[in-house]
Every structure is written in C-alpha cells, then in structure tokens.
Short mmCIF file of C-alpha atoms in Angstrom, two decimals:
data_model
loop_
_atom_site.label_atom_id
_atom_site.label_comp_id
_atom_site.label_asym_id
_atom_site.label_seq_id
_atom_site.Cartn_x
_atom_site.Cartn_y
_atom_site.Cartn_z
CA MET Z 1 238.59 91.15 -131.82
CA THR Z 2 235.75 91.91 -130.29
CA LEU Z 3 232.53 92.97 -132.51
CA PHE Z 4 230.03 92.51 -130.09
CA ASP Z 5 229.00 91.22 -126.37
CA THR Z 6 229.75 87.42 -126.29
CA ASP Z 7 227.52 86.67 -122.90
CA LEU Z 8 224.47 85.03 -124.33
CA PRO Z 9 221.27 84.68 -122.68
CA THR Z 10 219.85 81.30 -122.00
CA THR Z 11 216.28 83.01 -122.10
CA VAL Z 12 215.32 85.72 -125.05
CA GLN Z 13 212.34 87.89 -124.35
CA LEU Z 14 211.12 88.57 -128.10
CA GLY Z 15 209.27 92.08 -128.00
CA THR Z 16 208.34 94.84 -130.33
CA SER Z 17 211.60 96.17 -130.37
CA GLY Z 18 213.66 93.40 -132.17
CA ALA Z 19 216.83 91.46 -131.03
CA THR Z 20 220.39 91.62 -130.69
CA VAL Z 21 222.99 89.46 -132.47
CA ALA Z 22 223.75 87.96 -129.37
CA ASP Z 23 220.04 86.67 -129.19
CA VAL Z 24 220.33 85.19 -132.63
CA ILE Z 25 223.25 83.00 -131.59
CA ALA Z 26 221.89 82.22 -128.14
CA VAL Z 27 218.75 80.60 -129.90
CA ALA Z 28 220.46 79.35 -132.95
CA ARG Z 29 223.67 77.67 -131.06
CA HIS Z 30 222.73 77.21 -127.90
CA ASP Z 31 219.09 76.34 -127.93
CA ALA Z 32 218.20 79.62 -125.49
CA ARG Z 33 214.43 79.21 -124.71
CA VAL Z 34 212.60 81.96 -126.52
CA GLU Z 35 209.23 83.93 -124.68
CA LEU Z 36 207.04 86.58 -126.12
CA THR Z 37 206.80 89.39 -124.25
CA ASP Z 38 203.09 90.43 -122.91
CA GLU Z 39 203.77 94.06 -124.69
CA ALA Z 40 204.42 92.03 -127.93
CA ARG Z 41 201.41 89.80 -127.74
CA GLU Z 42 198.96 92.56 -127.19
CA HIS Z 43 200.31 94.57 -130.01
CA VAL Z 44 200.46 91.76 -132.69
CA ALA Z 45 196.63 90.86 -131.50
CA THR Z 46 195.86 94.61 -132.43
CA VAL Z 47 197.25 94.54 -135.33
CA ARG Z 48 195.83 91.40 -136.43
CA ARG Z 49 192.54 93.33 -136.31
CA ASN Z 50 193.35 95.49 -138.85
CA ILE Z 51 194.02 92.44 -141.37
CA ASP Z 52 190.65 90.98 -140.26
CA GLU Z 53 189.13 94.15 -141.10
CA LEU Z 54 190.39 94.56 -144.44
CA ALA Z 55 189.72 90.56 -145.18
CA ALA Z 56 186.17 91.00 -144.85
CA SER Z 57 185.95 94.05 -146.99
CA ASP Z 58 185.64 94.56 -150.59
CA VAL Z 59 189.03 96.61 -151.26
CA PRO Z 60 191.54 94.02 -152.73
CA ALA Z 61 194.66 93.70 -150.94
CA TYR Z 62 197.91 91.63 -151.83
CA GLY Z 63 198.40 88.36 -150.17
CA ILE Z 64 194.65 88.82 -148.45
CA SER Z 65 192.41 88.66 -151.05
CA THR Z 66 194.99 88.40 -153.99
CA GLY Z 67 197.29 85.68 -155.65
CA PHE Z 68 200.99 86.32 -155.17
CA GLY Z 69 203.86 87.42 -157.40
CA ALA Z 70 202.80 87.37 -161.16
CA LEU Z 71 199.40 86.46 -160.11
CA ALA Z 72 198.65 89.50 -157.85
CA ASN Z 73 196.05 90.77 -160.06
CA LYS Z 74 194.10 87.38 -159.49
CA HIS Z 75 190.88 88.03 -157.00
CA ILE Z 76 190.73 85.24 -154.68
CA PRO Z 77 187.05 84.74 -153.13
CA MET Z 78 186.64 84.41 -149.32
CA GLU Z 79 185.87 80.85 -149.40
CA LYS Z 80 189.25 79.96 -151.05
CA ARG Z 81 191.37 82.18 -148.61
CA THR Z 82 192.74 79.35 -146.41
CA ARG Z 83 193.58 77.40 -149.57
CA LEU Z 84 195.20 80.29 -150.99
CA GLN Z 85 197.69 80.60 -147.57
CA LYS Z 86 198.07 76.45 -147.80
CA SER Z 87 198.65 76.57 -151.42
CA LEU Z 88 201.37 79.67 -150.97
CA VAL Z 89 203.27 77.50 -148.32
CA ARG Z 90 203.32 74.31 -149.95
CA SER Z 91 204.18 75.59 -153.47
CA HIS Z 92 206.78 77.66 -152.13
CA ALA Z 93 208.31 74.76 -150.23
CA ALA Z 94 210.43 74.06 -153.52
CA GLY Z 95 213.95 73.70 -152.28
CA THR Z 96 216.49 71.07 -153.46
CA GLY Z 97 219.77 69.86 -152.64
CA PRO Z 98 221.37 69.15 -149.45
CA THR Z 99 220.06 70.27 -146.23
CA VAL Z 100 221.56 73.10 -144.29
CA GLU Z 101 222.71 73.22 -140.87
CA ARG Z 102 220.72 72.94 -137.56
CA GLU Z 103 221.84 76.40 -136.34
CA VAL Z 104 220.90 78.18 -139.99
CA VAL Z 105 217.66 76.89 -139.48
CA ARG Z 106 217.02 78.04 -135.82
CA ALA Z 107 218.40 81.23 -136.54
CA LEU Z 108 216.08 81.53 -139.62
CA MET Z 109 212.81 80.75 -137.63
CA PHE Z 110 214.10 83.04 -134.48
CA LEU Z 111 214.74 85.90 -136.74
CA ARG Z 112 211.35 85.41 -138.62
CA ALA Z 113 209.41 85.43 -134.99
CA LYS Z 114 211.41 88.42 -134.42
CA THR Z 115 209.69 90.37 -137.34
CA LEU Z 116 206.37 88.85 -136.72
CA ALA Z 117 206.50 89.98 -133.13
CA SER Z 118 206.85 93.68 -134.50
CA GLY Z 119 203.53 93.99 -134.94
CA HIS Z 120 204.07 94.98 -139.03
CA THR Z 121 203.01 91.59 -140.47
CA GLY Z 122 199.28 91.32 -139.38
CA ILE Z 123 200.47 87.78 -137.85
CA ARG Z 124 197.83 85.99 -135.62
CA VAL Z 125 199.34 85.58 -132.05
CA GLU Z 126 198.71 81.88 -132.15
CA THR Z 127 200.66 81.37 -135.42
CA LEU Z 128 203.58 83.37 -133.89
CA GLU Z 129 203.21 81.26 -130.67
CA THR Z 130 203.42 78.05 -132.37
CA MET Z 131 206.25 78.95 -134.53
CA LEU Z 132 208.17 79.39 -130.79
CA ALA Z 133 207.14 76.13 -129.60
CA VAL Z 134 208.48 74.72 -132.19
CA LEU Z 135 211.77 76.49 -131.59
CA ASN Z 136 211.52 75.66 -128.10
CA ALA Z 137 210.98 72.01 -128.65
CA GLY Z 138 214.07 71.52 -130.56
CA ILE Z 139 212.07 70.66 -133.67
CA THR Z 140 214.10 71.60 -136.72
CA PRO Z 141 212.43 72.01 -140.36
CA VAL Z 142 214.29 70.53 -143.11
CA VAL Z 143 215.68 73.05 -145.10
CA HIS Z 144 217.73 72.88 -148.66
CA GLU Z 145 220.62 74.52 -150.21
CA PHE Z 146 219.13 75.81 -152.93
CA GLY Z 147 215.40 77.79 -153.41
CA SER Z 148 216.08 81.25 -152.45
CA LEU Z 149 217.04 83.98 -154.74
CA GLY Z 150 217.55 86.69 -151.91
CA CYS Z 151 214.69 88.59 -153.31
CA SER Z 152 210.96 88.18 -152.31
CA ASP Z 153 213.12 86.78 -149.56
CA ASP Z 154 214.39 83.93 -148.62
CA LEU Z 155 210.93 82.28 -149.84
CA ALA Z 156 211.82 78.58 -150.01
CA PRO Z 157 213.80 78.24 -146.95
CA LEU Z 158 210.99 80.08 -145.09
CA ALA Z 159 208.30 78.05 -146.67
CA HIS Z 160 209.69 74.52 -145.52
CA CYS Z 161 209.94 76.39 -142.18
CA ALA Z 162 206.32 77.27 -142.31
CA LEU Z 163 204.87 74.02 -143.59
CA VAL Z 164 206.09 72.44 -140.54
CA LEU Z 165 203.75 74.74 -138.46
CA MET Z 166 200.80 73.43 -140.49
CA GLY Z 167 201.88 69.71 -139.51
CA GLU Z 168 203.32 68.99 -142.82
CA GLY Z 169 206.80 68.64 -144.53
CA ARG Z 170 209.83 67.31 -143.01
CA ALA Z 171 211.60 67.83 -139.91
CA VAL Z 172 213.99 66.48 -137.55
CA GLY Z 173 213.49 66.14 -133.42
CA PRO Z 174 215.62 67.47 -130.67
CA ASP Z 175 217.90 64.24 -131.14
CA GLY Z 176 218.68 64.71 -134.61
CA THR Z 177 216.20 62.02 -136.45
CA GLU Z 178 213.67 63.06 -138.94
CA ARG Z 179 210.50 61.64 -137.93
CA PRO Z 180 206.92 62.56 -139.25
CA VAL Z 181 206.10 66.03 -138.78
CA PRO Z 182 202.63 65.09 -136.97
CA GLU Z 183 204.39 63.15 -134.53
CA LEU Z 184 207.22 65.33 -133.74
CA LEU Z 185 204.52 68.22 -133.05
CA SER Z 186 201.91 65.75 -130.69
CA GLU Z 187 205.06 64.72 -128.63
CA ALA Z 188 205.63 68.37 -128.02
CA GLY Z 189 202.34 69.16 -127.36
CA ILE Z 190 202.01 71.60 -130.41
CA GLU Z 191 198.77 72.06 -132.47
CA PRO Z 192 199.34 72.23 -136.11
CA VAL Z 193 197.91 75.85 -137.28
CA THR Z 194 195.47 76.40 -140.05
CA LEU Z 195 196.56 79.73 -141.59
CA ALA Z 196 194.22 83.03 -141.63
CA GLU Z 197 194.52 85.46 -144.56
CA LYS Z 198 198.13 87.16 -144.91
CA GLU Z 199 199.74 84.49 -142.81
CA GLY Z 200 201.23 82.11 -145.42
CA LEU Z 201 202.86 85.35 -146.96
CA ALA Z 202 204.01 87.01 -143.51
CA LEU Z 203 205.48 83.59 -142.75
CA ILE Z 204 207.81 83.35 -145.85
CA ASN Z 205 208.57 87.10 -146.95
CA GLY Z 206 212.09 87.81 -145.01
CA THR Z 207 215.70 87.92 -145.41
CA ASP Z 208 216.24 85.90 -142.38
CA GLY Z 209 218.20 83.05 -143.54
CA MET Z 210 220.80 85.25 -145.17
CA LEU Z 211 220.80 87.37 -142.20
CA GLY Z 212 220.95 84.51 -140.12
CA GLN Z 213 224.19 83.18 -141.82
CA LEU Z 214 225.82 86.60 -141.86
CA ILE Z 215 225.57 86.81 -138.10
CA MET Z 216 227.22 83.13 -137.62
CA ALA Z 217 230.06 84.24 -139.67
CA LEU Z 218 230.51 87.43 -137.74
CA ALA Z 219 230.48 85.25 -134.64
CA ASP Z 220 233.38 82.91 -135.81
CA LEU Z 221 235.06 85.76 -137.36
CA GLN Z 222 235.55 87.18 -134.08
CA ASN Z 223 237.75 84.66 -133.05
CA LEU Z 224 239.26 84.01 -136.27
CA LEU Z 225 240.55 87.53 -136.59
CA THR Z 226 242.40 87.49 -133.37
CA ALA Z 227 243.82 84.02 -134.24
CA VAL Z 228 244.91 85.39 -137.34
CA ASP Z 229 247.24 87.94 -135.73
CA ILE Z 230 248.50 85.48 -133.14
CA THR Z 231 249.94 82.89 -136.26
CA ALA Z 232 251.16 85.62 -137.93
CA ALA Z 233 253.19 86.78 -135.24
CA PHE Z 234 254.22 83.23 -134.57
CA SER Z 235 255.61 83.09 -138.29
CA VAL Z 236 257.37 86.25 -137.98
CA GLU Z 237 259.16 84.38 -135.01
CA GLY Z 238 259.69 81.21 -136.68
CA LEU Z 239 261.26 83.22 -139.57
CA LEU Z 240 263.34 85.31 -137.52
CA GLY Z 241 261.63 88.16 -138.54
CA THR Z 242 261.48 91.66 -136.82
CA ASP Z 243 258.81 93.10 -134.32
CA ARG Z 244 259.99 96.53 -134.79
CA VAL Z 245 257.66 97.06 -137.70
CA PHE Z 246 254.53 96.76 -134.98
CA VAL Z 247 255.66 99.69 -132.67
CA PRO Z 248 252.93 102.07 -131.98
CA GLU Z 249 254.17 105.03 -133.24
CA LEU Z 250 254.08 103.43 -136.71
CA HIS Z 251 250.55 102.90 -136.97
CA GLU Z 252 247.99 105.07 -135.53
CA PRO Z 253 249.81 108.48 -135.74
CA LEU Z 254 250.61 107.29 -139.12
CA ARG Z 255 247.70 105.47 -140.71
CA PRO Z 256 244.97 105.62 -138.23
CA HIS Z 257 242.58 102.85 -139.66
CA PRO Z 258 240.71 101.26 -136.24
CA GLY Z 259 241.59 97.49 -137.29
CA GLN Z 260 245.31 98.37 -137.25
CA ALA Z 261 245.52 97.66 -134.27
CA ALA Z 262 246.51 94.24 -135.06
CA ALA Z 263 250.03 95.47 -135.18
CA ALA Z 264 249.55 95.78 -131.25
CA ASN Z 265 248.50 92.48 -130.99
CA MET Z 266 251.55 91.02 -132.89
CA LEU Z 267 253.92 93.07 -130.71
CA LYS Z 268 252.41 91.63 -127.61
CA VAL Z 269 252.91 88.16 -129.03
CA LEU Z 270 256.18 88.33 -129.53
CA GLU Z 271 257.17 90.30 -126.63
CA GLY Z 272 260.09 88.47 -124.75
CA SER Z 273 260.77 86.33 -127.64
CA GLY Z 274 264.83 85.42 -127.75
CA ILE Z 275 264.50 84.33 -131.22
CA VAL Z 276 263.50 87.79 -132.32
CA ALA Z 277 266.01 89.32 -130.17
CA SER Z 278 268.93 86.85 -131.17
CA HIS Z 279 269.25 88.97 -134.84
CA ARG Z 280 268.31 92.54 -133.65
CA MET Z 281 272.14 93.14 -133.87
CA GLY Z 282 274.47 92.35 -136.97
CA ASP Z 283 271.15 91.39 -139.00
CA ASP Z 284 272.06 92.23 -142.86
CA ARG Z 285 268.57 92.18 -143.64
CA VAL Z 286 266.80 95.24 -144.52
CA GLN Z 287 263.13 94.39 -144.76
CA ASP Z 288 261.02 91.13 -144.21
CA ALA Z 289 258.88 90.22 -146.70
CA TYR Z 290 255.18 91.74 -147.23
CA SER Z 291 253.43 88.65 -145.70
CA LEU Z 292 255.17 89.39 -142.38
CA ARG Z 293 256.08 93.03 -142.52
CA CYS Z 294 252.28 94.09 -143.89
CA ALA Z 295 250.23 91.35 -141.96
CA PRO Z 296 248.48 94.32 -139.25
CA GLN Z 297 247.61 96.21 -142.54
CA VAL Z 298 245.54 93.25 -144.42
CA ALA Z 299 244.21 92.27 -140.99
CA GLY Z 300 243.31 95.67 -140.26
CA GLY Z 301 241.24 95.96 -143.13
CA SER Z 302 239.74 92.86 -142.58
CA ARG Z 303 238.65 93.95 -139.08
CA ASP Z 304 237.40 97.42 -140.17
CA THR Z 305 235.44 95.72 -142.80
CA ALA Z 306 233.69 93.19 -140.35
CA ARG Z 307 232.86 96.64 -138.33
CA TYR Z 308 231.02 98.13 -141.25
CA VAL Z 309 229.41 94.58 -141.91
CA LEU Z 310 228.38 94.61 -138.19
CA SER Z 311 226.66 97.92 -138.53
CA VAL Z 312 224.50 96.62 -141.69
CA THR Z 313 223.61 93.52 -139.66
CA GLN Z 314 222.39 95.60 -136.84
CA ASN Z 315 220.37 97.98 -138.97
CA GLU Z 316 218.87 94.68 -140.44
CA LEU Z 317 218.03 93.43 -137.06
CA ALA Z 318 216.11 96.47 -136.69
CA ALA Z 319 214.09 96.08 -139.59
CA ALA Z 320 210.51 94.53 -139.83
CA VAL Z 321 210.77 92.83 -143.62
CA ASP Z 322 207.34 91.90 -144.85
CA ASN Z 323 205.19 92.72 -148.34
CA PRO Z 324 202.72 93.88 -147.60
CA VAL Z 325 203.33 95.40 -144.40
CA VAL Z 326 200.99 96.78 -141.78
CA LEU Z 327 201.99 100.42 -140.94
CA ASP Z 328 201.43 102.06 -137.26
CA ASP Z 329 198.33 103.71 -138.53
CA GLY Z 330 197.13 100.51 -139.63
CA THR Z 331 197.70 101.02 -143.14
CA VAL Z 332 198.51 98.01 -145.56
CA SER Z 333 201.02 98.89 -148.10
CA SER Z 334 203.03 97.36 -150.45
CA ASN Z 335 206.70 97.79 -150.40
CA GLY Z 336 209.97 96.88 -151.69
CA ASN Z 337 212.17 96.13 -148.37
CA PHE Z 338 212.13 92.41 -148.90
CA HIS Z 339 214.98 92.82 -151.56
CA GLY Z 340 218.14 91.30 -149.79
CA ALA Z 341 220.53 93.76 -151.89
CA PRO Z 342 221.70 95.36 -148.58
CA VAL Z 343 222.78 91.84 -146.42
CA ALA Z 344 223.87 90.61 -150.09
CA TYR Z 345 226.56 93.04 -150.36
CA VAL Z 346 228.01 92.91 -147.25
CA LEU Z 347 227.81 88.87 -147.34
CA ASP Z 348 230.12 89.14 -150.68
CA PHE Z 349 232.08 92.00 -149.15
CA MET Z 350 233.17 89.91 -146.17
CA ALA Z 351 234.34 87.25 -148.40
CA ILE Z 352 237.03 89.39 -149.96
CA PRO Z 353 239.35 90.65 -147.13
CA ILE Z 354 239.26 86.96 -145.41
CA ALA Z 355 240.46 85.45 -148.77
CA ASP Z 356 243.32 88.04 -149.04
CA LEU Z 357 243.93 87.30 -145.19
CA ALA Z 358 244.24 83.37 -146.12
CA SER Z 359 246.40 83.93 -148.83
CA MET Z 360 248.82 86.17 -146.51
CA SER Z 361 248.71 83.30 -144.09
CA GLU Z 362 249.73 80.73 -146.80
CA ARG Z 363 252.25 82.62 -148.01
CA ARG Z 364 253.96 82.92 -144.63
CA THR Z 365 253.77 78.89 -144.30
CA ASP Z 366 255.48 78.59 -147.63
CA ARG Z 367 258.07 80.71 -146.80
CA MET Z 368 258.73 78.49 -143.82
CA LEU Z 369 259.06 75.31 -146.12
CA ASP Z 370 261.22 76.91 -148.43
CA PRO Z 371 264.94 77.17 -147.56
CA ALA Z 372 266.06 79.50 -149.97
CA ARG Z 373 263.72 81.76 -147.77
CA SER Z 374 263.17 80.52 -144.34
CA ASN Z 375 266.49 82.22 -142.78
CA GLY Z 376 268.08 78.36 -141.94
CA LEU Z 377 265.02 75.97 -141.29
CA PRO Z 378 265.10 72.79 -143.16
CA PRO Z 379 263.37 72.11 -146.03
CA PHE Z 380 259.70 71.34 -145.83
CA LEU Z 381 260.35 71.76 -141.57
CA ALA Z 382 261.30 68.02 -142.19
CA GLU Z 383 263.46 65.95 -139.68
CA ASP Z 384 265.35 64.29 -142.40
CA PRO Z 385 264.73 66.00 -146.13
CA GLY Z 386 264.27 63.65 -148.84
CA THR Z 387 263.40 60.57 -146.59
CA ASP Z 388 261.04 62.75 -144.87
CA SER Z 389 258.50 65.22 -146.74
CA GLY Z 390 257.75 67.12 -143.56
CA LEU Z 391 254.89 69.67 -143.96
CA MET Z 392 255.15 69.83 -147.85
CA ILE Z 393 251.51 68.58 -148.52
CA ALA Z 394 249.88 70.15 -145.59
CA GLN Z 395 250.88 73.47 -147.47
CA TYR Z 396 249.19 72.02 -150.75
CA THR Z 397 246.11 71.54 -148.71
CA GLN Z 398 246.20 75.09 -147.21
CA ALA Z 399 246.97 76.39 -151.02
CA GLY Z 400 243.75 74.63 -152.02
CA LEU Z 401 241.88 76.25 -149.57
CA VAL Z 402 242.84 79.71 -150.22
CA SER Z 403 241.99 78.89 -154.28
CA ASP Z 404 238.94 78.00 -153.07
CA MET Z 405 238.30 81.15 -150.96
CA LYS Z 406 239.34 83.27 -154.16
CA ARG Z 407 236.62 81.93 -155.87
CA LEU Z 408 234.32 81.87 -153.14
CA ALA Z 409 235.18 85.97 -152.97
CA VAL Z 410 233.59 86.46 -156.36
CA PRO Z 411 230.12 88.42 -155.45
CA ALA Z 412 227.09 86.71 -155.94
CA SER Z 413 225.26 90.07 -155.76
CA VAL Z 414 226.08 91.17 -159.04
CA ASP Z 415 224.27 88.80 -160.59
CA SER Z 416 220.35 88.39 -161.06
CA VAL Z 417 218.36 85.72 -163.04
CA PRO Z 418 214.66 86.92 -163.00
CA SER Z 419 211.72 84.98 -162.05
CA SER Z 420 207.67 84.97 -161.56
CA ALA Z 421 207.36 85.92 -165.17
CA MET Z 422 209.36 89.03 -165.06
CA GLN Z 423 207.25 90.47 -162.14
CA GLU Z 424 210.41 89.76 -159.94
CA ASP Z 425 212.98 91.01 -162.62
CA HIS Z 426 215.96 91.81 -160.30
CA VAL Z 427 217.27 89.69 -157.11
CA SER Z 428 219.90 89.94 -154.95
CA MET Z 429 221.10 86.47 -154.86
CA GLY Z 430 221.84 87.09 -150.79
CA TRP Z 431 221.34 83.42 -149.75
CA HIS Z 432 223.87 82.29 -152.39
CA ALA Z 433 226.32 84.94 -150.82
CA ALA Z 434 225.45 83.99 -147.34
CA ARG Z 435 226.36 80.39 -148.35
CA LYS Z 436 229.74 81.08 -149.98
CA LEU Z 437 230.72 83.04 -146.74
CA ARG Z 438 229.99 80.30 -144.42
CA GLN Z 439 232.30 78.14 -146.47
CA SER Z 440 234.79 81.01 -146.85
CA VAL Z 441 234.92 81.31 -142.98
CA LEU Z 442 235.54 77.80 -142.63
CA ASN Z 443 238.30 77.66 -145.31
CA LEU Z 444 239.97 80.64 -143.49
CA ARG Z 445 239.91 78.45 -140.07
CA ARG Z 446 241.77 75.62 -141.80
CA VAL Z 447 244.14 77.62 -143.36
CA ILE Z 448 245.00 79.17 -140.07
CA ALA Z 449 245.30 75.98 -138.54
CA ILE Z 450 247.77 74.84 -140.67
CA GLU Z 451 249.77 78.15 -140.44
CA LEU Z 452 249.66 77.23 -136.77
CA LEU Z 453 251.33 73.74 -136.78
CA SER Z 454 253.84 75.27 -139.39
CA SER Z 455 254.94 78.23 -137.21
CA LEU Z 456 255.14 76.31 -134.15
CA ARG Z 457 257.28 73.64 -135.96
CA ALA Z 458 259.57 76.78 -137.16
CA ILE Z 459 259.99 78.08 -133.41
CA ALA Z 460 260.94 74.80 -132.10
CA LEU Z 461 263.36 74.09 -134.78
CA ARG Z 462 264.94 77.26 -133.66
CA ALA Z 463 266.27 75.67 -130.28
CA PRO Z 464 267.89 76.48 -128.23
CA LEU Z 465 266.76 79.72 -128.90
CA GLU Z 466 263.55 80.53 -126.57
CA PRO Z 467 260.70 81.84 -128.21
CA GLY Z 468 258.29 84.62 -126.30
CA ALA Z 469 255.44 83.88 -123.68
CA ALA Z 470 252.80 83.39 -126.13
CA ALA Z 471 254.58 80.81 -128.29
CA SER Z 472 255.60 79.01 -125.28
CA ALA Z 473 252.10 78.99 -123.33
CA VAL Z 474 250.60 77.12 -126.67
CA ILE Z 475 253.64 75.03 -127.15
CA ALA Z 476 252.87 73.73 -123.59
CA ASP Z 477 248.93 73.71 -123.68
CA LEU Z 478 249.37 71.58 -126.93
CA ASP Z 479 251.93 69.08 -125.29
CA GLY Z 480 253.56 67.71 -128.69
CA ARG Z 481 249.83 67.49 -130.40
CA VAL Z 482 250.15 70.34 -132.84
CA GLY Z 483 253.54 71.64 -134.52
CA ALA Z 484 256.08 69.32 -132.78
CA PRO Z 485 259.39 68.50 -134.89
CA GLY Z 486 260.03 64.69 -135.86
CA ALA Z 487 259.88 62.27 -138.68
CA ASP Z 488 256.95 62.27 -140.71
CA ARG Z 489 253.61 61.09 -139.51
CA PHE Z 490 249.82 60.81 -140.39
CA MET Z 491 249.30 64.43 -141.12
CA ALA Z 492 245.50 65.03 -141.11
CA PRO Z 493 244.41 64.10 -137.69
CA GLU Z 494 247.34 66.98 -136.63
CA ILE Z 495 245.92 69.53 -138.77
CA GLU Z 496 242.27 68.66 -137.38
CA ALA Z 497 243.48 69.06 -133.99
CA ALA Z 498 245.01 72.50 -134.94
CA GLU Z 499 241.68 73.22 -136.51
CA GLU Z 500 239.62 72.30 -133.33
CA TYR Z 501 242.32 74.45 -131.14
CA VAL Z 502 241.67 77.58 -132.96
CA ALA Z 503 237.89 77.15 -133.56
CA SER Z 504 237.14 76.51 -129.67
CA GLY Z 505 238.88 79.75 -129.12
CA ARG Z 506 241.61 77.92 -126.67
CA LEU Z 507 244.31 79.49 -128.91
CA VAL Z 508 243.15 82.94 -128.20
CA ARG Z 509 242.46 82.11 -124.46
CA THR Z 510 246.20 80.51 -124.02
CA VAL Z 511 247.99 83.55 -125.32
CA GLU Z 512 246.02 85.95 -123.65
CA SER Z 513 246.54 84.12 -120.33
CA ALA Z 514 250.34 84.65 -121.29
CA VAL Z 515 250.49 88.00 -122.25
CA GLY Z 516 247.21 89.67 -121.29
CA PRO Z 517 244.12 90.71 -123.62
CA LEU Z 518 244.38 91.19 -127.38
CA ASN Z 519 242.72 93.76 -129.28
#
C-alpha cells in the first residue's frame, strides 16, 4: 500500500511553507541535510523584530516578560530574562527512563525547526541555524521515554534537545557514542547559543515528538499493510482455501470501501496456484473460516484508517504550534494550539485496526497448526509429530505479541492527569499514544513474519501440488532459510530472518516481481 511518496530527498530545503512526510523520514532515518531557505531566514528575522520591540516595552507578554504555566502572572525584570529562558529549558529537561530512538529525536528536532522556520514563533535566525547545524552534524540529544503529557506540547523531550543547543545536557555523536556536549559542538564548529526572550519557550512548545513518531509508524505500515495481504493469501493457499471470495465483483460494486482493494492483492498473489485449483471441483466445504474469507475486509479497514490518519498528519505538518504565536500582523497572542488531542486521537485509532490485523493473522497460523482444521496438514506442521513439536511454540510467541497489541490498543488519549497547579488541567497523553503505536507496529511486523514462515511451510507440505508464482518466487528467494519443512531446529533465528525479510520490503518486492504491482 502506498500512502505517500517514498522518493526521499538527500537535502531538505526548509522554508516558511512547512515540510512533507518524505522530508521528515529523509532527515530522521537517512540523515538528509537540512538547509534554511533565504526566504525563511529573512522572514524569521523580520518577525523577531516584533519580539524585540515587545520585550523592550512595558506590556506584559507570556514567555517574554512573565513566568510560565501556573507562574504566568509573575513579572520578570529585564535583567533576569536571559536567565528566565535558561531556567525554563533546564527545569523542563526533566525526562526519565530509557532513551528513545535516534530517529525519533531527529524527527523531533526537524519538526521543531520546521515550525521555527514558519516565522510564527519569534525565534532568532542564529538559534534556528544552530538547531539545524546540530542536526546536520549528526549530534543526537539524549531524550527519555517519560516526561511528556502531550499538552503544553512534548515539553521534556524538546527541552532535552534545547539544552544541547545551549552547550549543556547529554548527547551522542555521529558514531553513537555519548560524549560531553561542549566537546561534540566544538568538533562540529558549533557555538552554543545564549537564549533571548521567548526563545526557550519557542524551542520546547510543540507536538513534534508525537507527530514524528506517527510519521515513522505510517512509513513502516506502508510496507506491512501490503505484506499482510501477501501472508494472508499464502495462508489461504496453505489451507486449501478458495480464491473466489476475492474476485472484484464481490468488492467494489457491493462494498466500495477503498481499502478493500486488499482483495485484489490477495487474488493476484493466488493467481495460477495449483494448490488452490486442486479443490475447485468436488470440494464439499461451503465456506472458508472468517480469518481467510474476511481478510480483505479487515485489511481494508486498516488501510482506510491509515489514510485518515495520514490526512491528520498532513494537517499537523502544515501547522505552526507554539504559545504564544506571532501572527502575520505582528501581534503576539496566546492560544491552545499546542494541545496534542488531534494527533493523540489518531495515534490511538491506528493501534486498534492493526491489533485486529495481527489477531486475524495469528488465527490463520493457529488453523494451519491444528490437524482438525488444517485440511490434511500434519499437527503443528511437524515432520514427526510427537518427536517434533514443529511450529507449536512459534504460535505461542505470535499469540503473546497479539495479546500485547490488544493491551496497546487501549487508548491513552482518554486519560488526563492535570499538571502545573491545575493551570494545565486537561492533557492529551499523545506522547504515550505514540510510544504505544511504535511498539504495536513492531509487534505487527513480527506477527506477520511468523505467519509467513508458517504459511510457506504449509505450502511446501502440499507437494506435489504447485503453489502460484508469488509463493514460488518467495520460496526460491528465501532458499530454505524460512519456512522449509523438516525436523525441529532452533526457531528464533528463523523468525528473525522472516522478520527482516518483511521489514526490508523484500517480501513485497519479490512478490511484485512475480505477479506485478500490488495495491
């Protein structure tokens, strides 16, 4: 399934109009260089003059001449305002727990830079340029698992990043080794910044962490939502199922959900299968089980959910999230756009259908292992049942992953723990929703991998019946490394090899080389 363009730039030009999903992935995962356009540089400098004028006036302005959160009514005299910004970043860098992945931190920083370049935050050009220099140098701030409530933005994660721009905090270099921040900056020729009025707030006031993780999850799902159609079709083949429930006249004319094009994928994967053809005549089974027959409907719902989630993602990519913001007329105004609810909801939403996809995948695997339901396959696909256990415990592993995904599908966004002395009395928990979704996507990949090796073994055990071109191509490509029948062997490496085969996109590419492009 293609949600968005996968042609990634090697250099991203960051202007006032925002960024694309492909830009985020290119920077986060492939270290694309980020350059600020002249237009953005001039606009940011122009807007900054409004902040400088406001800072010099007697008009109180949140984050410029006042404290923060529940301390917003505290006036800060001119001589303490540099300290105000430093104190803000230092105090808000209060995360704890395991460190998050490098790609998440890079997405977080790039998305914050994207908003800073919009000209609605009042940042100075030199501060924005420093953030881009850190990104381009491959320096990655250490950001922790816990610290964001998804309202007043991803405060702690962003503060850990901002601290590094000041020459403080913790970071790792391009080689992945943690070293003192001043040393890393010096080697890259980067001068630490001294934050001016409003800048500390501008650096930490965004939904960038949850949005970045959402984009990474969607990028991974693009491949998996096609892979699951392939493995489902292989399971139909291995279980002597019918392909007639996937013909086009049963789908678009009767139930025109766009995602149900998954049926066309399954039909194409099964095309030319001697196994499927072998029982088209004289078979006394009326209908296949739901996990086979209804696979396109469940996969289709997941695909349509992903498209909706992408639309919210693109809206958020076009946003300039900060508080207060600088409007086009120079007015500085408080607002509530930092609330992470729109992103949190879709992060939670996406976790539900992919948990269901995994659940259906596990049911197909279990059916292949059960001689009462597998239409002639040996128990657990074992070579010598009793002496050999076959794939019995691989299904246990799959079931454990599915159970975890069901727990991860419980929404985080319905929870709210008030903070900041009840000033921030409703929060989105979007960061937590993002962490859940990333784990759920990883689990889905592993579930699909186990179905792949099970279905390939089932297909091989149908010999001398010949599978279709798709399964034949995958079996040849894997060359016995995944899913080959035989005596019991160390299963963990085989599962890992199947997971890598799915994750790399090689499964989809191999099938498409045999049967043509899939939806």
